[in-house]
C-alpha positions as a Markdown table, in Angstrom:
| # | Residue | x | y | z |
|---|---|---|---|---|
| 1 | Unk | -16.4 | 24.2 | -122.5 |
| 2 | Unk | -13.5 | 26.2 | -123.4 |
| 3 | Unk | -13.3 | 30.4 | -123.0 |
| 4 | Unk | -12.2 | 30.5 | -126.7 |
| 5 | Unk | -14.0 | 27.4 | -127.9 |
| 6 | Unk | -15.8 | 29.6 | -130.5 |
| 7 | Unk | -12.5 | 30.9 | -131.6 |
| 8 | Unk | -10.5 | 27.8 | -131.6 |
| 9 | Unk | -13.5 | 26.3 | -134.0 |
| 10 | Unk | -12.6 | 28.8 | -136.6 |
| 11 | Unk | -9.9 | 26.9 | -138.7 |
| 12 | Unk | -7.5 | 29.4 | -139.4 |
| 13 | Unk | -6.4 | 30.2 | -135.9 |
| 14 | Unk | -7.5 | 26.7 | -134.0 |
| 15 | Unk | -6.1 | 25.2 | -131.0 |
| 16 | Unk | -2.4 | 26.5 | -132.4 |
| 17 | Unk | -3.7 | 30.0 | -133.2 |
| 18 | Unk | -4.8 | 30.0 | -129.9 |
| 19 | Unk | -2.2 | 28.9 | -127.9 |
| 20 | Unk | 0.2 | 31.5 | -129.6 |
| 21 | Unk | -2.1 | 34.0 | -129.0 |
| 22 | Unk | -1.7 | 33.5 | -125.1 |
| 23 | Unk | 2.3 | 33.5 | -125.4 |
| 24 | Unk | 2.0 | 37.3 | -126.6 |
| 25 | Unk | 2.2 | 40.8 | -125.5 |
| 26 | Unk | 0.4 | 43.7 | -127.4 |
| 27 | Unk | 1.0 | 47.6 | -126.2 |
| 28 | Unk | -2.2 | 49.6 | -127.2 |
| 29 | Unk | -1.3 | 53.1 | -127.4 |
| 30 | Unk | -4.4 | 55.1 | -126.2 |
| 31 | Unk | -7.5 | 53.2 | -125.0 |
| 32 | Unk | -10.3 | 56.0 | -126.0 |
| 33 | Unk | -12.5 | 55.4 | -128.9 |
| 34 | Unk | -10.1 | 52.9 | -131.1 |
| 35 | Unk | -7.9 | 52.0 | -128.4 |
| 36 | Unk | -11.2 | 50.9 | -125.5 |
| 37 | Unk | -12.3 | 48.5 | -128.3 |
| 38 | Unk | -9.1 | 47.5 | -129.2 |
| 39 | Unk | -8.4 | 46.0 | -126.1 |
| 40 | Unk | -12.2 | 44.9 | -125.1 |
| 41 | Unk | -11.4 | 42.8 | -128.2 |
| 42 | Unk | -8.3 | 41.4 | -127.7 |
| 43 | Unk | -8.8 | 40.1 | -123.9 |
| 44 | Unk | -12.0 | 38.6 | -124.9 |
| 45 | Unk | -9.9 | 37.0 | -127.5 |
| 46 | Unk | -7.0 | 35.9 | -125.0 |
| 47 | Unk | -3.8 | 37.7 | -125.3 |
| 48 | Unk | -2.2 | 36.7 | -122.9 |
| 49 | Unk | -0.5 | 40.5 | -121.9 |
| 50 | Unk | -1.7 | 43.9 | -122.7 |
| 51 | Unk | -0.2 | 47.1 | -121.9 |
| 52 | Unk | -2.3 | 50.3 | -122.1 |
| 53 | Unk | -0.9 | 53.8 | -122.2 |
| 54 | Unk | -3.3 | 57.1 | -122.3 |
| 55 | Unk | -2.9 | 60.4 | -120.6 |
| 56 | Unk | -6.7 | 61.2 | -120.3 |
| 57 | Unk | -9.4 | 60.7 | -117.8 |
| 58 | Unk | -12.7 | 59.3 | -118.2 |
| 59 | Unk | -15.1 | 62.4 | -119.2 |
| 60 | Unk | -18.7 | 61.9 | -119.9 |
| 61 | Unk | -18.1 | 63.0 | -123.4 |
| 62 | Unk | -16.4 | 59.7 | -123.3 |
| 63 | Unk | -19.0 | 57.6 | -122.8 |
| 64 | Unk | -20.8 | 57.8 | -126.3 |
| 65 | Unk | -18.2 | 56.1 | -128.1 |
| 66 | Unk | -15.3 | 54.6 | -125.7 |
| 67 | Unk | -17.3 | 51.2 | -124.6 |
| 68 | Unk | -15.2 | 50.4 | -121.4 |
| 69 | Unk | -16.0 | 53.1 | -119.6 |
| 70 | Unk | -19.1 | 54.4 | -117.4 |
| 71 | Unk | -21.2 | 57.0 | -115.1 |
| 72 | Unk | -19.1 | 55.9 | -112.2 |
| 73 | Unk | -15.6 | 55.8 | -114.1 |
| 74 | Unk | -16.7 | 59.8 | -115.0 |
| 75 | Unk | -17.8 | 60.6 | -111.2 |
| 76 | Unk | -14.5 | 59.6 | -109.7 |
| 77 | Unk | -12.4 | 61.1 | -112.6 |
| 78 | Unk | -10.5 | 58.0 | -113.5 |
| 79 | Unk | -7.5 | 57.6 | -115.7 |
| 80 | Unk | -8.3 | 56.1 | -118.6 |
| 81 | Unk | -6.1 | 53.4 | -118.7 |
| 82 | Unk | -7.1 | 52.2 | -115.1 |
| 83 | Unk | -10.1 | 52.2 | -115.6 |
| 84 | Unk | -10.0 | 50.3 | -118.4 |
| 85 | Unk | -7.4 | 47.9 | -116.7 |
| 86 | Unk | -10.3 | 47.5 | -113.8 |
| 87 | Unk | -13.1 | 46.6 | -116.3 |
| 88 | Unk | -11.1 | 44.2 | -118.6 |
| 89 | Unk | -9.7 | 42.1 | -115.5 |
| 90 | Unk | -13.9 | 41.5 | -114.9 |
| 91 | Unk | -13.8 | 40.1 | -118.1 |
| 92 | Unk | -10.7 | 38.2 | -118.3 |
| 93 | Unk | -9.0 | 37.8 | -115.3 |
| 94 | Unk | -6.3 | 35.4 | -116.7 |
| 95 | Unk | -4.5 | 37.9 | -118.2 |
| 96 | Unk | -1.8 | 40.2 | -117.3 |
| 97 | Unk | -2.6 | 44.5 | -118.0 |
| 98 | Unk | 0.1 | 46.8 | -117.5 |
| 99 | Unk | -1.6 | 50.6 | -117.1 |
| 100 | Unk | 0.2 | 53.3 | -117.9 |
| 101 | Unk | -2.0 | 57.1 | -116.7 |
| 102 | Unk | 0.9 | 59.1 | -118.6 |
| 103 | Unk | 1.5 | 60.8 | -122.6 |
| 104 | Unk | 3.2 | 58.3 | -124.7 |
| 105 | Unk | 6.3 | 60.0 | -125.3 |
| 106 | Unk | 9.6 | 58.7 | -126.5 |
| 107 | Unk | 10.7 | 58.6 | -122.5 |
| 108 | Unk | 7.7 | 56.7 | -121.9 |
| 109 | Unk | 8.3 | 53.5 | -125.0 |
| 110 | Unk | 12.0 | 53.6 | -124.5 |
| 111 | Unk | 11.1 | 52.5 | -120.7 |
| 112 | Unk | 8.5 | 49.9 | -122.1 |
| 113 | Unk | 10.2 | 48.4 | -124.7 |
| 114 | Unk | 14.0 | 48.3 | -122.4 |
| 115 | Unk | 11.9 | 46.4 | -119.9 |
| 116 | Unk | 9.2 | 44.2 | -121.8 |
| 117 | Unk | 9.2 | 42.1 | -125.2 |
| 118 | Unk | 6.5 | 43.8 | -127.1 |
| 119 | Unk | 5.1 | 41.9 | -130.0 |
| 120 | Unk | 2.9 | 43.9 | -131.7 |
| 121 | Unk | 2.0 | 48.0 | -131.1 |
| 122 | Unk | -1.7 | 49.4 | -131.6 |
| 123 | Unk | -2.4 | 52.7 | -132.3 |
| 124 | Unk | -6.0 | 54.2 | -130.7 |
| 125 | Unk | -4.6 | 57.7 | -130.5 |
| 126 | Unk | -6.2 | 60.8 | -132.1 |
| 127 | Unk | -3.2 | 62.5 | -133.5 |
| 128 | Unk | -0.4 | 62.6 | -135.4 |
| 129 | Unk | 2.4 | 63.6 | -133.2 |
| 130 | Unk | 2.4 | 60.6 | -130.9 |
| 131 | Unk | 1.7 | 58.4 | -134.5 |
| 132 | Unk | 4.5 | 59.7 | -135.8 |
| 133 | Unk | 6.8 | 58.3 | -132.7 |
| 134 | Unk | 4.8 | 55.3 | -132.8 |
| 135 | Unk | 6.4 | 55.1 | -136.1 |
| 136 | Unk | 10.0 | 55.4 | -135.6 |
| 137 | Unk | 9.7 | 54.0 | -132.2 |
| 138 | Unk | 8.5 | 50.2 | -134.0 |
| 139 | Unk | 10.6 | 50.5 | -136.4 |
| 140 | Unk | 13.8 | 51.5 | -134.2 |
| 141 | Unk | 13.4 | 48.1 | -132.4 |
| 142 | Unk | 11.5 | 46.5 | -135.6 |
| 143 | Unk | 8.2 | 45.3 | -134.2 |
| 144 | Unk | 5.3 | 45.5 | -136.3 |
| 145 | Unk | 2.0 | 48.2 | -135.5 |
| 146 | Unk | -1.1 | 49.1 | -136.9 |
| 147 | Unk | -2.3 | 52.6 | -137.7 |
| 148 | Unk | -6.3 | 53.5 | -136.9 |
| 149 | Unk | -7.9 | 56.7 | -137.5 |
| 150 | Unk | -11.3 | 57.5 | -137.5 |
| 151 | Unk | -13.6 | 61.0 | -137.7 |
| 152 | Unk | -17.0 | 61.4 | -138.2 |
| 153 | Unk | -18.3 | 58.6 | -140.4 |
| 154 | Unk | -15.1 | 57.8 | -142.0 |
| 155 | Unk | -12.3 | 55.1 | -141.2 |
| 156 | Unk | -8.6 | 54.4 | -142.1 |
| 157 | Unk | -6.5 | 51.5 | -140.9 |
| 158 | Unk | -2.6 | 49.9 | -142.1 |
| 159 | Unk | -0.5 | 47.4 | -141.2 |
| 160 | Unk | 3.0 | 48.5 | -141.2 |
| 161 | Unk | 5.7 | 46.2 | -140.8 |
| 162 | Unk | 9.5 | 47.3 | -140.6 |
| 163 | Unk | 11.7 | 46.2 | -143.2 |
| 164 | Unk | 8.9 | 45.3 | -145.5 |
| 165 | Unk | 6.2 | 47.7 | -146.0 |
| 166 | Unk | 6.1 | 51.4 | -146.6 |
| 167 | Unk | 5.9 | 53.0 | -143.5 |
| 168 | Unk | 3.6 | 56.1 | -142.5 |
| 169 | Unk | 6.6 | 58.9 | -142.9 |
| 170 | Unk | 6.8 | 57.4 | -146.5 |
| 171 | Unk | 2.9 | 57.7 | -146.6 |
| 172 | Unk | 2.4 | 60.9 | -145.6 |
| 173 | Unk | 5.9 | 62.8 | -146.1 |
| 174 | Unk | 5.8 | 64.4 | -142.8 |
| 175 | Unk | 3.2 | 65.6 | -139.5 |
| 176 | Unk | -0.3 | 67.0 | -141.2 |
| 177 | Unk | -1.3 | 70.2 | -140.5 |
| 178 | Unk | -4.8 | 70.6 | -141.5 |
| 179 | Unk | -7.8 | 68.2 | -141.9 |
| 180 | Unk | -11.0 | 67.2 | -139.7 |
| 181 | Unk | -11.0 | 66.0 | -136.2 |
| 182 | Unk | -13.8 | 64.6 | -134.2 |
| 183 | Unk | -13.6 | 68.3 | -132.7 |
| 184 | Unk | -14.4 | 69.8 | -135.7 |
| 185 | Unk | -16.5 | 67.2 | -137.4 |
| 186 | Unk | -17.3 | 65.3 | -134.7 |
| 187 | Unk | -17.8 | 60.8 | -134.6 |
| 188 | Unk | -20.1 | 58.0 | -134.9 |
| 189 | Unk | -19.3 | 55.3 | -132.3 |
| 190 | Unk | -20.1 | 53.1 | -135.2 |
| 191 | Unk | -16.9 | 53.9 | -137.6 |
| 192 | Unk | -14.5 | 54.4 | -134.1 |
| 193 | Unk | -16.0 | 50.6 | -133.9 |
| 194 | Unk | -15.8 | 49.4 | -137.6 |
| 195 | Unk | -11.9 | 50.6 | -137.4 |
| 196 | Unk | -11.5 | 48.6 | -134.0 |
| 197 | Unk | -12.5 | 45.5 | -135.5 |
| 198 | Unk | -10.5 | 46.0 | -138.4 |
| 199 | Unk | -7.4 | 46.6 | -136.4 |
| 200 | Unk | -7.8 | 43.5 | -134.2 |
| 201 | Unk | -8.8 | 41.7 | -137.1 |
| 202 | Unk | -5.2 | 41.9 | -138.9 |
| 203 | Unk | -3.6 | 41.8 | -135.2 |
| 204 | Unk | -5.0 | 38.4 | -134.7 |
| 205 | Unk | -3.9 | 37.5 | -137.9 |
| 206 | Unk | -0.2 | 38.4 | -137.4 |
| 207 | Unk | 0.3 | 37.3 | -133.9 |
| 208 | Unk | -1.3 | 33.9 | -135.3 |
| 209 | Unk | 1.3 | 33.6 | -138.2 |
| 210 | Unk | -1.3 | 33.7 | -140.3 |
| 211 | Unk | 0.0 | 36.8 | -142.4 |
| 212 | Unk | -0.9 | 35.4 | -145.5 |
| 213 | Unk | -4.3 | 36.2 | -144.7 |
| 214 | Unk | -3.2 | 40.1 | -143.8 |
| 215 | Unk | -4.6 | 42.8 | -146.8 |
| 216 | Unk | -1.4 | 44.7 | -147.3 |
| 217 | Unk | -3.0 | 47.8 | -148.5 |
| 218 | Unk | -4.8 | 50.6 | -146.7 |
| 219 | Unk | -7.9 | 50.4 | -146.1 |
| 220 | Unk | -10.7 | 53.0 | -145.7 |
| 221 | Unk | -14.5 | 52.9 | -145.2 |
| 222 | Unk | -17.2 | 55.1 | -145.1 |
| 223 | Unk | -20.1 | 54.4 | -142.5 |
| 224 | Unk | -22.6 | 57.1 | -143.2 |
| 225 | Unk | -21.7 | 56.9 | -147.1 |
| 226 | Unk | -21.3 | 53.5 | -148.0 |
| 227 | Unk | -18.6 | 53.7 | -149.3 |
| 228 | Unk | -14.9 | 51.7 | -149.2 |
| 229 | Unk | -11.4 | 51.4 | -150.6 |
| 230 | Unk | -8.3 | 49.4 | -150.4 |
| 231 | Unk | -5.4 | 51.0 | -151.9 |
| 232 | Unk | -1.8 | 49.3 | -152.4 |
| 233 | Unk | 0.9 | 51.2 | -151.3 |
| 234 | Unk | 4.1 | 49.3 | -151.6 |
| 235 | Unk | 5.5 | 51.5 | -154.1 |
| 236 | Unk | 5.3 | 54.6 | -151.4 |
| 237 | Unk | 8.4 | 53.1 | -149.8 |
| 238 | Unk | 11.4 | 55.1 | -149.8 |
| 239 | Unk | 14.9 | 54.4 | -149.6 |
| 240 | Unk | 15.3 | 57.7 | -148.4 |
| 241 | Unk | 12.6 | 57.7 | -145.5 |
| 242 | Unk | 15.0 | 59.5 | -142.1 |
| 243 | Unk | 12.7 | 56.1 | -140.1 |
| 244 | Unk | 12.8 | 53.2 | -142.8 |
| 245 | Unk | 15.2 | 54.3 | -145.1 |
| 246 | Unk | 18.6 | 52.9 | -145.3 |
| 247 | Unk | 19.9 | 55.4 | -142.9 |
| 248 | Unk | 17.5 | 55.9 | -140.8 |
| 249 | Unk | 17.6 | 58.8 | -138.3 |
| 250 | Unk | 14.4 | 58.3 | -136.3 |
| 251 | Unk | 13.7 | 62.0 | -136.1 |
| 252 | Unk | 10.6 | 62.1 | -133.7 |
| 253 | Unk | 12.2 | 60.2 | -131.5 |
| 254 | Unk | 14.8 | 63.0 | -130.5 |
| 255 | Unk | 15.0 | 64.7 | -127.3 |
| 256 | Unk | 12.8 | 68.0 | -126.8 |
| 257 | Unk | 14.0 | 69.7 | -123.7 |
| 258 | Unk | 11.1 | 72.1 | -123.5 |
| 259 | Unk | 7.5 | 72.6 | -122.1 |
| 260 | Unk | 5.0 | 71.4 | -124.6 |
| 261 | Unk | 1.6 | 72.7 | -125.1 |
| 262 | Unk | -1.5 | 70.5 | -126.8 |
| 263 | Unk | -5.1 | 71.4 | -127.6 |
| 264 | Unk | -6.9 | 68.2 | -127.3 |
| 265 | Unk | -9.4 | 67.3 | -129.8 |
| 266 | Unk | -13.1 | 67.7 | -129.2 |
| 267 | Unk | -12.4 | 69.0 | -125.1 |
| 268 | Unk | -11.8 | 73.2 | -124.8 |
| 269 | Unk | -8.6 | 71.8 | -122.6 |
| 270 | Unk | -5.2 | 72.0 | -123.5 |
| 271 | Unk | -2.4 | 69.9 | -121.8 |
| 272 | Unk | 0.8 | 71.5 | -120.7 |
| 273 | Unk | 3.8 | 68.7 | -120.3 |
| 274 | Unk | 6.8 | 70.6 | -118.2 |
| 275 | Unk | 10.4 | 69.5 | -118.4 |
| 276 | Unk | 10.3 | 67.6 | -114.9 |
| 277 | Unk | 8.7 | 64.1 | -114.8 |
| 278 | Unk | 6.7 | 64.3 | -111.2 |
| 279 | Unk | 4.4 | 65.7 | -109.0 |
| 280 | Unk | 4.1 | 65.4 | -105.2 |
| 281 | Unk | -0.6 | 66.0 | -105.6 |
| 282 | Unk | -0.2 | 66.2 | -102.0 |
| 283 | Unk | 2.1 | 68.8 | -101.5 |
| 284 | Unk | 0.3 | 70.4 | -104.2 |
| 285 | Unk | -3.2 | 70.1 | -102.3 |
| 286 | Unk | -1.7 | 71.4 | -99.1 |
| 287 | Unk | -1.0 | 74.9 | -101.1 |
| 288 | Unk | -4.8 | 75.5 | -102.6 |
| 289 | Unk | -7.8 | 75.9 | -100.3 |
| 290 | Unk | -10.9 | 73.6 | -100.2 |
| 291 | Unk | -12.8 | 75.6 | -101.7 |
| 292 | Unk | -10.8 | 75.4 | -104.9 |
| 293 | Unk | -10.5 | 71.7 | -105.0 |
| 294 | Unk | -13.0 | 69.9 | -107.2 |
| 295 | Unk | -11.2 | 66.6 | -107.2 |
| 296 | Unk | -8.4 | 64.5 | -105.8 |
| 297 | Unk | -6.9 | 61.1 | -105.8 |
| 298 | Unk | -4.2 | 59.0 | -106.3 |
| 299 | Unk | -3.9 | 60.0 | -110.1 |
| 300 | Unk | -4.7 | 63.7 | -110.1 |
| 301 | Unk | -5.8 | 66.8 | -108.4 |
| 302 | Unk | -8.1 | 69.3 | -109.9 |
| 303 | Unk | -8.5 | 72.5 | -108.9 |
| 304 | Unk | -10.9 | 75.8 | -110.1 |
| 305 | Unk | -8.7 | 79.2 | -111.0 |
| 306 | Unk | -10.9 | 81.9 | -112.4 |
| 307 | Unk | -13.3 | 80.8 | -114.7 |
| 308 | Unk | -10.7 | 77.6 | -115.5 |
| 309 | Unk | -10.5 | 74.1 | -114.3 |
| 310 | Unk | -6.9 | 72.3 | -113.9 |
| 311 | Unk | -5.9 | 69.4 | -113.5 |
| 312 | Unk | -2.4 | 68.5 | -112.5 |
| 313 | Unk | -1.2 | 64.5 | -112.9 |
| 314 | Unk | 1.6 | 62.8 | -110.9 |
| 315 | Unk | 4.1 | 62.8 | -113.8 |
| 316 | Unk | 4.0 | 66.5 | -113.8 |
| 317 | Unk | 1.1 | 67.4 | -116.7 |
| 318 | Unk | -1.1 | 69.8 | -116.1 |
| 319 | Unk | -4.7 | 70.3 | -118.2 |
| 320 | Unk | -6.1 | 73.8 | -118.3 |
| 321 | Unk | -10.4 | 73.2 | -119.0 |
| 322 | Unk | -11.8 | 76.0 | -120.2 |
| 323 | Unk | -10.0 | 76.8 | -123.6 |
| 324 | Unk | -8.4 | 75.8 | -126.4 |
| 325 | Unk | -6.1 | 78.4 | -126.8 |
| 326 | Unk | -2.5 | 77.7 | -125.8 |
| 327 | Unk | -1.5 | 81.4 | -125.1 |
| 328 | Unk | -4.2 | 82.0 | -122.9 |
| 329 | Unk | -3.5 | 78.3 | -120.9 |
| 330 | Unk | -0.4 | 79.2 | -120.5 |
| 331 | Unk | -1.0 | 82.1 | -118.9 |
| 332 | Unk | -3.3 | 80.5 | -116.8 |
| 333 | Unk | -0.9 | 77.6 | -115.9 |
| 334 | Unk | 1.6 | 80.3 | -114.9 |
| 335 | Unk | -0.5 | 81.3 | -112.3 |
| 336 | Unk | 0.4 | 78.2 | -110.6 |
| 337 | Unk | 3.4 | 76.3 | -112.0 |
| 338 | Unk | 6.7 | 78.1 | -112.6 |
């Protein structure tokens, strides 16, 4: 019996569905929470190529909500994304996974999408910044993504689709600068879950031309309230928007030639990006002592400095553990990285 025989028996995707599913190639931007799930789902469901980007490592904080990972993944301080390349070839070892252990930046998609043909773009990210470039980046090269957010109980997902729906600069005018994040509020694995499947649900629907089906509206639910809605937002759409407007100017995807410093949600770490791409871990590791070295391999090193932890990443990141204050990591960063 067939893999997808359970699959193919549902009418609307089939034998067709599923042989268009194999032809395609999804990039899932983050694989923590949303984006593990994401692409559990999807290479049980048998895309045939995946792409996964996240600059993280697996931390046991991880491991009540992102479903990929385990004890094992935490003890040897694995990327994210290779780790969760490792677990989903066990499952489907068919399949081609690209893994990519670095921020998704502009640098980073301009390489992707120059060298690959992306049909579809999933957002499992937890904030707004790299959304927002997610945004002008799909619809610079017009290929269709879905948004997914989730915090505490609560769960928001969209379709967006260049050239026909509103897209989330229209929606939301511009980068947020207040609301709840899983630091603040914290998150049931249940709506990170709930917000997975929805996702994948209109991604199978799309890549299976079966868009008919699709809801066209955002859609939020409510785990812990019981509660729902589905709201139209077609008239959102501006003819001004600078990304889907009819002079569009893509403005997060313009160059930044500086350092940039990040809190990360929900971790007391905050992640320096420098100017230069690269990092030679073992010249780095020949300059600290033993005694300083917590961990090192092929990804990263990390290393103790005062009452700190770092952890430096071969395209030149650096996380300081320890705080979530950026004038304080920096000055801690400075200690060791000019």
């Amino acid at each position: 019996m067939s893999r997808y025989s359970r699959q193919e028996r549902f009418l609307p995707i089939g034998t067709t569905g599923q042989a268009l599913l194999a032809e395609k190639h999804v990039l899932i931007v983050g694989v923590g929470a949303l984006g593990a799930t994401i692409a559990d789902l999807l290479v049980r469901a048998g895309i045939g190529e995946i792409s996964l980007i996240d600059r993280d490592f697996v931390d046991l904080s991880n491991l009540q909500r992102q479903m990929l990972y385990s004890e094992a993944d935490v003890t040897a301080r694995l990327p994210k994304a290779t780790a969760a390349k490792r677990r989903l070839q066990k499952i489907n070892h068919t399949l081609t996974i690209h893994a990519y252990n670095e921020e998704a930046n502009v640098e980073l998609f301009e390489h992707i999408l120059a060298t690959q043909s992306i049909d579809l773009i999933i957002d499992g990210t937890d904030n707004f910044d790299i959304r927002f470039i997610i945004n002008d980046i799909a619809h610079k090269y017009r290929i269709p993504w879905i948004y997914g957010a989730c915090v505490a109980s609560s769960s928001l997902s969209f379709f967006i689709k260049p050239g026909k729906t509103a897209c989330l600069h229209c929606i939301m005018g511009g980068l947020p600068t207040t609301g709840p994040t899983c630091d603040t509020a914290g998150i049931l694995a249940s709506a990170s879950q709930v917000t997975a499947a929805l996702q994948v649900a209109e991604a199978l629907k799309y890549l299976t031309n079966n868009e008919t089906a699709m809801r066209g509206s955002v859609f939020s639910i409510d785990v812990w309230q019981n509660t729902f809605s589905s709201v139209k937002v077609d008239g959102l759409k501006k003819q001004t928007c600078p990304t889907c407007g009819e002079k569009p100017t893509y403005p997060f995807l313009q160059p930044n030639a500086t350092t940039k410093f990040a809190s990360l949600c929900g971790r007391d770490t905050v992640q320096i990006r420098p100017v230069y791409k690269m990092r030679d871990l073992y010249a780095l590791k020949k300059q600290l002592t033993s005694e300083k070295i917590t961990h090192f391999n092929d990804f990263l090193i990390s290393f103790n400095v005062e009452s700190y932890q770092l952890t430096a990443f071969k395209d030149g990141r650096v996380f300081v553990h320890g705080t979530a204050d950026i004038q304080q990591a920096k000055s801690v960063y400075y200690q060791y990285f000019a």
